[in-house]
mmCIF file of C-alpha atoms and ligand atoms in Angstrom:
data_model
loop_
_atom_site.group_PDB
_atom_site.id
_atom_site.type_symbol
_atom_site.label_atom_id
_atom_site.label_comp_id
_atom_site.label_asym_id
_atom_site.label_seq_id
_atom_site.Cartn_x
_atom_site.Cartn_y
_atom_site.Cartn_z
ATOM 1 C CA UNK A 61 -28.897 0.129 -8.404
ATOM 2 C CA UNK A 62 -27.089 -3.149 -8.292
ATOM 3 C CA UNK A 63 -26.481 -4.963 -4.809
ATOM 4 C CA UNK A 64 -22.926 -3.636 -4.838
ATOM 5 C CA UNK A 65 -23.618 -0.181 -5.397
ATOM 6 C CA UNK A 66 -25.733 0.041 -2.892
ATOM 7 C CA UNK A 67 -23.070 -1.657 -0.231
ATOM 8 C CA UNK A 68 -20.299 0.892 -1.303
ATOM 9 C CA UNK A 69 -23.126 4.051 -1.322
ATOM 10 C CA UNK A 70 -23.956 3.063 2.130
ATOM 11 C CA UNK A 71 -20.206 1.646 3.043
ATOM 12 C CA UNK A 72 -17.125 4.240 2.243
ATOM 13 C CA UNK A 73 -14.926 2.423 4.691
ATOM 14 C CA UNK A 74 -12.567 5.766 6.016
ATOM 15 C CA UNK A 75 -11.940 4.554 9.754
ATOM 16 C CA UNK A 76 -12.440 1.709 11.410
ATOM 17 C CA UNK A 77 -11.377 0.269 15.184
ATOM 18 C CA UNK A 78 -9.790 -3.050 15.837
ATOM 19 C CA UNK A 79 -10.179 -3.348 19.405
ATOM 20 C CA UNK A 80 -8.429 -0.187 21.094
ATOM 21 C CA UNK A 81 -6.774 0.726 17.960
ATOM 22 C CA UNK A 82 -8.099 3.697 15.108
ATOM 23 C CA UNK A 83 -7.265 3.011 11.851
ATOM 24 C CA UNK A 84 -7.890 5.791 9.258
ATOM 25 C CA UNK A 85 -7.280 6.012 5.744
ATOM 26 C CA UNK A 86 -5.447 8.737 4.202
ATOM 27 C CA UNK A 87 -5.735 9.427 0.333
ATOM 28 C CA UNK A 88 -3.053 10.733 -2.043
ATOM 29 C CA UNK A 89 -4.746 8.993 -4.922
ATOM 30 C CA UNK A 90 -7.887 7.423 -5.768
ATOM 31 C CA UNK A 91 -9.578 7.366 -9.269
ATOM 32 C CA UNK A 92 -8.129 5.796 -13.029
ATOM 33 C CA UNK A 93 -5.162 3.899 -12.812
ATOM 34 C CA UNK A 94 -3.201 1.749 -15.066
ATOM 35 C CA UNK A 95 -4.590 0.094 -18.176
ATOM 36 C CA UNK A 96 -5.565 -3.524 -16.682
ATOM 37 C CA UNK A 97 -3.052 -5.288 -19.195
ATOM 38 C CA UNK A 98 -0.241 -2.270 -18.440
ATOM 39 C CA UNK A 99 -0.608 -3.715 -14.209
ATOM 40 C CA UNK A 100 -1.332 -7.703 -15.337
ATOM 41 C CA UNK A 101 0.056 -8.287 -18.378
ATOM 42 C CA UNK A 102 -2.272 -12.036 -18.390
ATOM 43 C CA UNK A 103 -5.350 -10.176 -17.671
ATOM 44 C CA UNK A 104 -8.196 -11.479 -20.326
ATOM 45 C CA UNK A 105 -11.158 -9.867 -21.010
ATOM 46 C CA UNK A 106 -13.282 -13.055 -19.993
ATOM 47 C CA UNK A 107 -11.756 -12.680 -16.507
ATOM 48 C CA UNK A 108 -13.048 -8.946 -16.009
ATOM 49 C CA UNK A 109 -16.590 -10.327 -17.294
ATOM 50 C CA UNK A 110 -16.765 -12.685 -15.396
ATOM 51 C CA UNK A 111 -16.782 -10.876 -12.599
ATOM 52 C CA UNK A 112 -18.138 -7.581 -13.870
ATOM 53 C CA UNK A 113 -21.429 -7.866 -11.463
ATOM 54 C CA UNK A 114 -18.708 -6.432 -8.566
ATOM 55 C CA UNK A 115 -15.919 -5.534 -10.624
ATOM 56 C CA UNK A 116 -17.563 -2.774 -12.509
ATOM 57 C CA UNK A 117 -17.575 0.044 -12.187
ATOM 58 C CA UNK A 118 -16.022 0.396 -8.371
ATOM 59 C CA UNK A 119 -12.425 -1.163 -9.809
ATOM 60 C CA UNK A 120 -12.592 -1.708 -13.067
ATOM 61 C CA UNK A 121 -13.581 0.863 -16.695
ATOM 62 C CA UNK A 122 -14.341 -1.694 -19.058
ATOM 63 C CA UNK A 123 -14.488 2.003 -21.361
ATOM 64 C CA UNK A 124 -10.972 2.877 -20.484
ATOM 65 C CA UNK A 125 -9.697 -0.902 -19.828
ATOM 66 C CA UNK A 126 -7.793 0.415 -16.907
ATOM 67 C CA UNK A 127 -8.470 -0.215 -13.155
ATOM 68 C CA UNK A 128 -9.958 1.765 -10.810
ATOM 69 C CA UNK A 129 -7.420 1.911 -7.848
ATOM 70 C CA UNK A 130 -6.198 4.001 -4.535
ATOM 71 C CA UNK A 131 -2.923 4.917 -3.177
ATOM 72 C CA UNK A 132 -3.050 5.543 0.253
ATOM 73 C CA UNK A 133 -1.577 5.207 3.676
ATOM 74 C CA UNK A 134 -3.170 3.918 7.367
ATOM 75 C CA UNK A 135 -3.350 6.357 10.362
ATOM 76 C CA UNK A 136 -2.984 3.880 12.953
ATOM 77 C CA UNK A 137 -3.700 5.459 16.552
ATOM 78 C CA UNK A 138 -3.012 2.752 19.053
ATOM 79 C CA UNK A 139 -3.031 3.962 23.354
ATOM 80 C CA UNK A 140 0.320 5.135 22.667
ATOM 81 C CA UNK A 141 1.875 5.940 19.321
ATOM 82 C CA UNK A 142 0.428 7.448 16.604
ATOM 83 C CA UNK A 143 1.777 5.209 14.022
ATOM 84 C CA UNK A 144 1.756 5.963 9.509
ATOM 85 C CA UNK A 145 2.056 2.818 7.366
ATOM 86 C CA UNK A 146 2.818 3.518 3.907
ATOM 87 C CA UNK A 147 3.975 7.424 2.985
ATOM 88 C CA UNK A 148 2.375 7.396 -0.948
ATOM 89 C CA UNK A 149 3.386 9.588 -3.607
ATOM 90 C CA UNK A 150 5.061 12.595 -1.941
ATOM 91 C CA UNK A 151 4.603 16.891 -3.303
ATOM 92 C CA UNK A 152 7.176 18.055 -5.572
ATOM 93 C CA UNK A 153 8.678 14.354 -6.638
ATOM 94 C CA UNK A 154 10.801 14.425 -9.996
ATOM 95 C CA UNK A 155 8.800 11.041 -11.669
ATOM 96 C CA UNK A 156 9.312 11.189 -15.487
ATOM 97 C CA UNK A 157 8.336 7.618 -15.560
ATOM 98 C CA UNK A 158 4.470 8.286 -14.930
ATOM 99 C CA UNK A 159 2.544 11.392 -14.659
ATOM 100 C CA UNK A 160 0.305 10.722 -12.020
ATOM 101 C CA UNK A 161 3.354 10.854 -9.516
ATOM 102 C CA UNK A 162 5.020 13.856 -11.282
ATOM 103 C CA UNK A 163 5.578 16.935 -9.206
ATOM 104 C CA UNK A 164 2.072 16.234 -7.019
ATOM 105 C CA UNK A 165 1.069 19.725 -5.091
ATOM 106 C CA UNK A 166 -1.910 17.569 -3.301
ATOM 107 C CA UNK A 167 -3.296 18.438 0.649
ATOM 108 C CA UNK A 168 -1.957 15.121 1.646
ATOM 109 C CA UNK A 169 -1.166 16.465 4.780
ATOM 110 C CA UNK A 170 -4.483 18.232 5.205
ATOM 111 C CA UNK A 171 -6.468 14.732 4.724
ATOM 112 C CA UNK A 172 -3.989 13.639 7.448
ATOM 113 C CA UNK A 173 -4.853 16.288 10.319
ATOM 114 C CA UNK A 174 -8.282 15.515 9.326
ATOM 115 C CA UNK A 175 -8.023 11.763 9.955
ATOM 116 C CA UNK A 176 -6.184 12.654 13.672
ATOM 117 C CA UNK A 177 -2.410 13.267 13.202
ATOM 118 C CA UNK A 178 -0.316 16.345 13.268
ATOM 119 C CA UNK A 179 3.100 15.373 11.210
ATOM 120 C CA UNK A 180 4.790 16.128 14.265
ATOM 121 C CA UNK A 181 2.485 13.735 16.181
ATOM 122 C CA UNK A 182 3.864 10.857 14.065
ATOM 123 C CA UNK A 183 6.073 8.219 16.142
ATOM 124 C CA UNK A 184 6.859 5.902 13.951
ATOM 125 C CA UNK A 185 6.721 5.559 9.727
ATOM 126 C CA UNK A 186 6.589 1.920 8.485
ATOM 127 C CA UNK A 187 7.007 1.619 4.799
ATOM 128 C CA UNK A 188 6.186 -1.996 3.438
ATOM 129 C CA UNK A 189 8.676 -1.989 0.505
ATOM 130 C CA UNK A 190 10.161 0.696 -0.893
ATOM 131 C CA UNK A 191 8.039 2.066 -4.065
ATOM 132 C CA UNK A 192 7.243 5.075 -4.771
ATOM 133 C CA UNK A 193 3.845 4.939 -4.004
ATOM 134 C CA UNK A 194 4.765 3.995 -0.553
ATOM 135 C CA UNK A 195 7.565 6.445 0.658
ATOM 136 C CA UNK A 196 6.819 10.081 -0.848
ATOM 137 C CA UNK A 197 5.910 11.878 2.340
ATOM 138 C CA UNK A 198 8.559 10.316 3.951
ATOM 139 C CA UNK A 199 9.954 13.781 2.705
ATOM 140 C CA UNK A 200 9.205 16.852 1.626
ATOM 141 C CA UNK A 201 10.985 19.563 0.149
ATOM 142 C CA UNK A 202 11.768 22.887 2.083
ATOM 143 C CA UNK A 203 14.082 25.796 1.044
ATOM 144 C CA UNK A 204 15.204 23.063 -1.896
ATOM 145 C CA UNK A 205 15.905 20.533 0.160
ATOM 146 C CA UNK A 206 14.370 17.325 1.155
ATOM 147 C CA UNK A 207 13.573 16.831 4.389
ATOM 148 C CA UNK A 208 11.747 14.364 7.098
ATOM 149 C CA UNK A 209 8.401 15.369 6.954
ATOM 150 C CA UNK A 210 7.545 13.852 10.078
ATOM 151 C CA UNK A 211 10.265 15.333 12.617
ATOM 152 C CA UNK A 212 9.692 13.463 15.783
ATOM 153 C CA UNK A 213 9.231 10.024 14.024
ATOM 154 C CA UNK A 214 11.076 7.219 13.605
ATOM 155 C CA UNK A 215 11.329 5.754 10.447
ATOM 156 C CA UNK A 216 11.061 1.591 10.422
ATOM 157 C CA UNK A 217 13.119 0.467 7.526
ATOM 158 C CA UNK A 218 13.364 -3.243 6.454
ATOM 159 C CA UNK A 219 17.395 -4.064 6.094
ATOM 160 C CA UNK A 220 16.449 -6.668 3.073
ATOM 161 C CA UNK A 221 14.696 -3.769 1.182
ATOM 162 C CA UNK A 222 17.165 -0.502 2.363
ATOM 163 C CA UNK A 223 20.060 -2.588 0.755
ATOM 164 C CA UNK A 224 17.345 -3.742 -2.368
ATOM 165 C CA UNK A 225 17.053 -0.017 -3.353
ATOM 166 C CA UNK A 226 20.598 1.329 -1.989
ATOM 167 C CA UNK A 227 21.690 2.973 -5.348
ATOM 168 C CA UNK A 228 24.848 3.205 -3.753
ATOM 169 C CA UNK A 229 25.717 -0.269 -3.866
ATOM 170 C CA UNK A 230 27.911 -2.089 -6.302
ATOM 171 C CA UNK A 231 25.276 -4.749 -7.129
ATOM 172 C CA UNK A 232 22.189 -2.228 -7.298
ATOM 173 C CA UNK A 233 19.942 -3.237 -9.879
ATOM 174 C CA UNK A 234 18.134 -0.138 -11.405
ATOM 175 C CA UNK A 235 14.254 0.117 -12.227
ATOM 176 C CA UNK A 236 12.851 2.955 -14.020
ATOM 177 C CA UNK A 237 9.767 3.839 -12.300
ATOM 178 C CA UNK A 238 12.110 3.906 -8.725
ATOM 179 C CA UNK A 239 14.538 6.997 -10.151
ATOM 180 C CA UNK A 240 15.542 9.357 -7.559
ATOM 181 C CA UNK A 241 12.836 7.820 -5.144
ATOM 182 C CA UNK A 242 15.805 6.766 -2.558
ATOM 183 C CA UNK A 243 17.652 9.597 -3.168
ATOM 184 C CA UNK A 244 14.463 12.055 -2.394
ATOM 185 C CA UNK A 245 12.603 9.722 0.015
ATOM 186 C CA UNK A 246 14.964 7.568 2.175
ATOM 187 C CA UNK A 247 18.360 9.039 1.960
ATOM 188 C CA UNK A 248 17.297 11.963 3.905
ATOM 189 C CA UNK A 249 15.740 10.538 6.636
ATOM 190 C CA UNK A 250 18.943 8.100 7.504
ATOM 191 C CA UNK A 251 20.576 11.811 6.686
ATOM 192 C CA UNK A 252 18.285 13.082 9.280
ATOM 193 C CA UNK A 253 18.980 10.332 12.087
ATOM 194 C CA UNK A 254 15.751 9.111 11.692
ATOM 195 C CA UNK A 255 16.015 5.700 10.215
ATOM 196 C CA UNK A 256 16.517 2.253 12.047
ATOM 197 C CA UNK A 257 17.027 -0.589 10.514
ATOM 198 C CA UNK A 258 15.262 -3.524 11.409
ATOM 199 C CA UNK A 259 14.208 -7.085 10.825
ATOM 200 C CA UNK A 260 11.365 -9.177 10.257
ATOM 201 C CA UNK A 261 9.390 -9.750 13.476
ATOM 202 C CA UNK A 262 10.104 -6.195 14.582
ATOM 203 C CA UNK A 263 7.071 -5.581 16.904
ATOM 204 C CA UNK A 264 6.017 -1.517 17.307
ATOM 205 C CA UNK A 265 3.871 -0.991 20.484
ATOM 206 C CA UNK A 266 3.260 -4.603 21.246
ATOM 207 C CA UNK A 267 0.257 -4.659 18.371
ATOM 208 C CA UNK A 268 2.077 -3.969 15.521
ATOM 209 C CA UNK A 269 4.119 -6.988 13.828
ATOM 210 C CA UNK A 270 6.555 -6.836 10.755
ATOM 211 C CA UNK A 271 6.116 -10.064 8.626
ATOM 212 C CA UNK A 272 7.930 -11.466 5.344
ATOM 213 C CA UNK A 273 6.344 -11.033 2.058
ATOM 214 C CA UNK A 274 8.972 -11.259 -0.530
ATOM 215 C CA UNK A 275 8.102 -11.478 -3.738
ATOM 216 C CA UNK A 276 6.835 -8.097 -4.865
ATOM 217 C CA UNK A 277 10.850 -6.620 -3.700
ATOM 218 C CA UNK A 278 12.482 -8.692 -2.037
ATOM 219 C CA UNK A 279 12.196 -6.700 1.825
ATOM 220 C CA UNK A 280 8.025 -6.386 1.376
ATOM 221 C CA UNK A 281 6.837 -6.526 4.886
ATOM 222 C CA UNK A 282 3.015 -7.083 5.761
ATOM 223 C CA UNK A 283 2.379 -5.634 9.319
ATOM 224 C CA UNK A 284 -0.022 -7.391 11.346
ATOM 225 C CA UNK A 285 -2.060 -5.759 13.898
ATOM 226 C CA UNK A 286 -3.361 -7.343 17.065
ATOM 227 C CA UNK A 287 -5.741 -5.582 19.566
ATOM 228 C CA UNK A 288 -8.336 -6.968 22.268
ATOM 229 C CA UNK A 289 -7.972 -10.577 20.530
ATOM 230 C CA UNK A 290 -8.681 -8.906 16.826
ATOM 231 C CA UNK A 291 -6.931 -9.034 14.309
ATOM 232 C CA UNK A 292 -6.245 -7.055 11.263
ATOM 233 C CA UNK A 293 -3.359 -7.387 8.771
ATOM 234 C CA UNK A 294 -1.494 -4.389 6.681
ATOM 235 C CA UNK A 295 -1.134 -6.338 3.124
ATOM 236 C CA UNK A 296 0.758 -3.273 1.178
ATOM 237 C CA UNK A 297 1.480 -4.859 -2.359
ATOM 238 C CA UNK A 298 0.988 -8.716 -1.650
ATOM 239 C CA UNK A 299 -2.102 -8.010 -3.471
ATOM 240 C CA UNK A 300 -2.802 -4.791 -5.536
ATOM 241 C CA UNK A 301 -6.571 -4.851 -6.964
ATOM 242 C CA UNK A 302 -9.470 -6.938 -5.918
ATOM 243 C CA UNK A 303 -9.274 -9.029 -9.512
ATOM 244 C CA UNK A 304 -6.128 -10.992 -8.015
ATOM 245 C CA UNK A 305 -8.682 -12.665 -5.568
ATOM 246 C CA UNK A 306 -10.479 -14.878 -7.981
ATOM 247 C CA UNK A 307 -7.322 -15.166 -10.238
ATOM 248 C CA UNK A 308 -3.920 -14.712 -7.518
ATOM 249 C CA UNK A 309 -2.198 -15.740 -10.770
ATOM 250 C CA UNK A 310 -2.057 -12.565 -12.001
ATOM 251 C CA UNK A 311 1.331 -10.679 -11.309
ATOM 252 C CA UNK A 312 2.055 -7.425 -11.754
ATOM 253 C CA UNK A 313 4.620 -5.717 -13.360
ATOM 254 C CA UNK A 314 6.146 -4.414 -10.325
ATOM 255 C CA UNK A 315 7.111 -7.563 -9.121
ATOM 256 C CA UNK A 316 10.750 -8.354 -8.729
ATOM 257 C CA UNK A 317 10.503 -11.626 -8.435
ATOM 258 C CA UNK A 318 6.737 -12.857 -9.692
ATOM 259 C CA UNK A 319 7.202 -16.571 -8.727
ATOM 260 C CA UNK A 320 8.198 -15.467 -5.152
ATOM 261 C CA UNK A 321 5.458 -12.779 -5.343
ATOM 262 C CA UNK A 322 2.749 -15.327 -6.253
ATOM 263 C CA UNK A 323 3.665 -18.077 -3.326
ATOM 264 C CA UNK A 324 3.504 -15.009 -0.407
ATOM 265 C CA UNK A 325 0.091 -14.160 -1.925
ATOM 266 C CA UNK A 326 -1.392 -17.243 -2.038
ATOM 267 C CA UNK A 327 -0.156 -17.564 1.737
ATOM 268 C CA UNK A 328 -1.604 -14.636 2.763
ATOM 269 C CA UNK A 329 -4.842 -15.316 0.910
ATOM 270 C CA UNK A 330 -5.338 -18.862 2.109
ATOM 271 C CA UNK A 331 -4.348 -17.615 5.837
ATOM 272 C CA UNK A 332 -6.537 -14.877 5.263
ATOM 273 C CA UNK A 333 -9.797 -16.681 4.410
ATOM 274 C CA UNK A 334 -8.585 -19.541 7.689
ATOM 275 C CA UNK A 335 -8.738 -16.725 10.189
ATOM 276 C CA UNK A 336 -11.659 -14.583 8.245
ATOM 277 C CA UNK A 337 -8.860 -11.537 9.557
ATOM 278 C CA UNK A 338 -9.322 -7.951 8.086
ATOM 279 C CA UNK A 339 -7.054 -7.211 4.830
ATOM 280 C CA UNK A 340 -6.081 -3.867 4.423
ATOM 281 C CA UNK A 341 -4.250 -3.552 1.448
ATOM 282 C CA UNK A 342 -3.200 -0.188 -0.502
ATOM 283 C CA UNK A 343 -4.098 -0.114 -3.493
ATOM 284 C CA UNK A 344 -8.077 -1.229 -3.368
ATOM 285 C CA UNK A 345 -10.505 1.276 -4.144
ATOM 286 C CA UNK A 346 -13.471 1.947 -2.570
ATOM 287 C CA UNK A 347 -14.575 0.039 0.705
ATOM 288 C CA UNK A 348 -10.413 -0.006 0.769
ATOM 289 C CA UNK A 349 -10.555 -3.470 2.922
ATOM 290 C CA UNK A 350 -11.971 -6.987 2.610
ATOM 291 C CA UNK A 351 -12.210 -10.229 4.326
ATOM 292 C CA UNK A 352 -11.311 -13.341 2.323
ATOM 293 C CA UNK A 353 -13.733 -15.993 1.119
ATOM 294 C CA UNK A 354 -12.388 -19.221 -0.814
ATOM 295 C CA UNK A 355 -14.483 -19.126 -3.775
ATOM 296 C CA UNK A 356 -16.678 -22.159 -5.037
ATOM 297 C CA UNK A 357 -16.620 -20.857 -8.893
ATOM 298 C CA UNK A 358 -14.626 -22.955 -11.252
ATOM 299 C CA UNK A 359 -11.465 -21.538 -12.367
ATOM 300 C CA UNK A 360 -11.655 -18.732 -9.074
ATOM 301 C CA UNK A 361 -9.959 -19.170 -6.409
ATOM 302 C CA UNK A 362 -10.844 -16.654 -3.868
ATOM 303 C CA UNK A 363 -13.464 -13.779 -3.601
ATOM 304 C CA UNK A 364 -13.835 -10.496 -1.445
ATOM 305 C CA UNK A 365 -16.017 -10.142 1.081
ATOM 306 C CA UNK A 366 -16.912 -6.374 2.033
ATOM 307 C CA UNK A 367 -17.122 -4.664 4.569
ATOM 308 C CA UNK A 368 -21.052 -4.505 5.794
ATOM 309 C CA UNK A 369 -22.728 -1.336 5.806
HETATM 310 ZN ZN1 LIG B 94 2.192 0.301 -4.497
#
């Protein structure tokens, strides 16, 4: 058993508390994603070896050549709200673009009463972009219809990324992978009276922060969390797998804008490993969350550092 085995046997990071705040993960996905090149087209093979010693075999199948990865959202339960950041993949979603998100019948909402929340407990849903990894359970379908599946919530929607994916617009500019997501997974909640519309800066319960990270679309929000002089910060898609640490470089194919996309992660990376805060993004498998370390390796620029046992 390698050293990094033994840290994620003795280490899977489910909940966690940043001062008087809960945080608890909630799985729709975790297990084989896409091949490494399909995610990072300028992956190389030296770059995986390189760091195989903790890349493999938590994140990466050197077998396969596709990355190990997690889609999931945070339970965060603060004094006063119960509070969902990032809604996944959704039940019963129409994705002919990838079979992994193709009419799902998962207990998504049986993981989530498990980590604390009722859907009816929910007060507010933040979404950091748009995907459709990220707002699935924002509905789900009853009687043939889609519907809020969190009834009492409000639903936080960035303007900059509602008008990025309004396919009702003049100047929409179609992706495949997002078909029918807005018309499934937003449009009924602003349907339902459930949506607001805000900007960056928008603070939820006085711990909870919306912050620019453009780039990856052009609305991506981070959410920063601040409790009892902690600090933790909700890095949705800034960074998708643990190999972007030594090499930030690497964009995915996601990205609508990769240039823009590379500059916010390097921000949040370097700001990261100044403040040693918590990154929790949603996509990293197993421990789910790292601090950041500047790394000392030539050619790297940053590495992970787990959470202890
Ligand atoms: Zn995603």
């Amino acid at each position: 058993m390698n050293i990094a085995t033994s840290l994620f046997a003795a280490a899977p990071m489910h909940r966690l508390r940043i001062g008087d705040v809960s945080i608890a993960r909630v799985e729709d996905y975790h297990g084989p994603g896409l091949p490494g090149t399909g995610m990072f087209p300028a992956l190389r093979p030296d770059m995986w070896q390189a760091q195989q010693d903790w890349l493999v075999p938590h994140f990466y199948d050197p077998a396969s050549s596709r990355l190990r990865t997690s889609i999931h959202s945070w339970l965060v339960v603060t004094p006063r709200h119960k509070i969902l950041i990032d809604a996944c993949i959704g039940n019963h979603k129409n994705r002919p673009s990838d079979p992994r998100f193709h009419m799902r019948d998962e207990p998504w909402l049986e993981r989530l009463a498990a980590a604390g929340a009722h859907p009816d407990e929910i007060d507010f849903v933040m979404c950091t972009h748009f995907h459709a990894d990220h707002v699935g359970w924002n509905t789900r379908l009853v009687d043939g219809r889609w519907v809020p599946t969190f009834r009492n919530a409000r639903y936080l929607f960035k303007r900059d990324e509602f008008d990025r994916w309004d396919e009702r617009r003049p100047d929409y500019v179609p992706r495949e992978s997002q078909r029918f997501v807005f018309g499934d997974s937003v449009l009924p909640v602003v349907e339902a009276g459930q949506a607001i519309l805000i900007d960056d800066g928008y603070a939820v319960d006085d711990r909870l922060t919306v912050e620019p990270a453009p780039g990856h679309t052009p609305g991506n929000a981070t959410i920063r969390l601040r409790a009892a002089g902690e600090q933790a910060l909700f890095s949705g898609d800034v960074i998708h797998h643990p190999i972007q640490l030594p090499y930030p470089e690497l964009c995915s194919v996601f990205d609508d804008d990769p240039v823009q996309g590379l500059a916010t992660r390097l921000a949040v990376l370097d700001a990261a490993a100044a403040s040693g805060i918590l990154l929790l993004p949603t996509h990293f498998a197993a421990p789910f969350c790292c601090r950041i370390d500047v790394a000392h390796a030539a050619g790297e620029r940053y590495r992970p550092r787990w959470p202890a046992g």
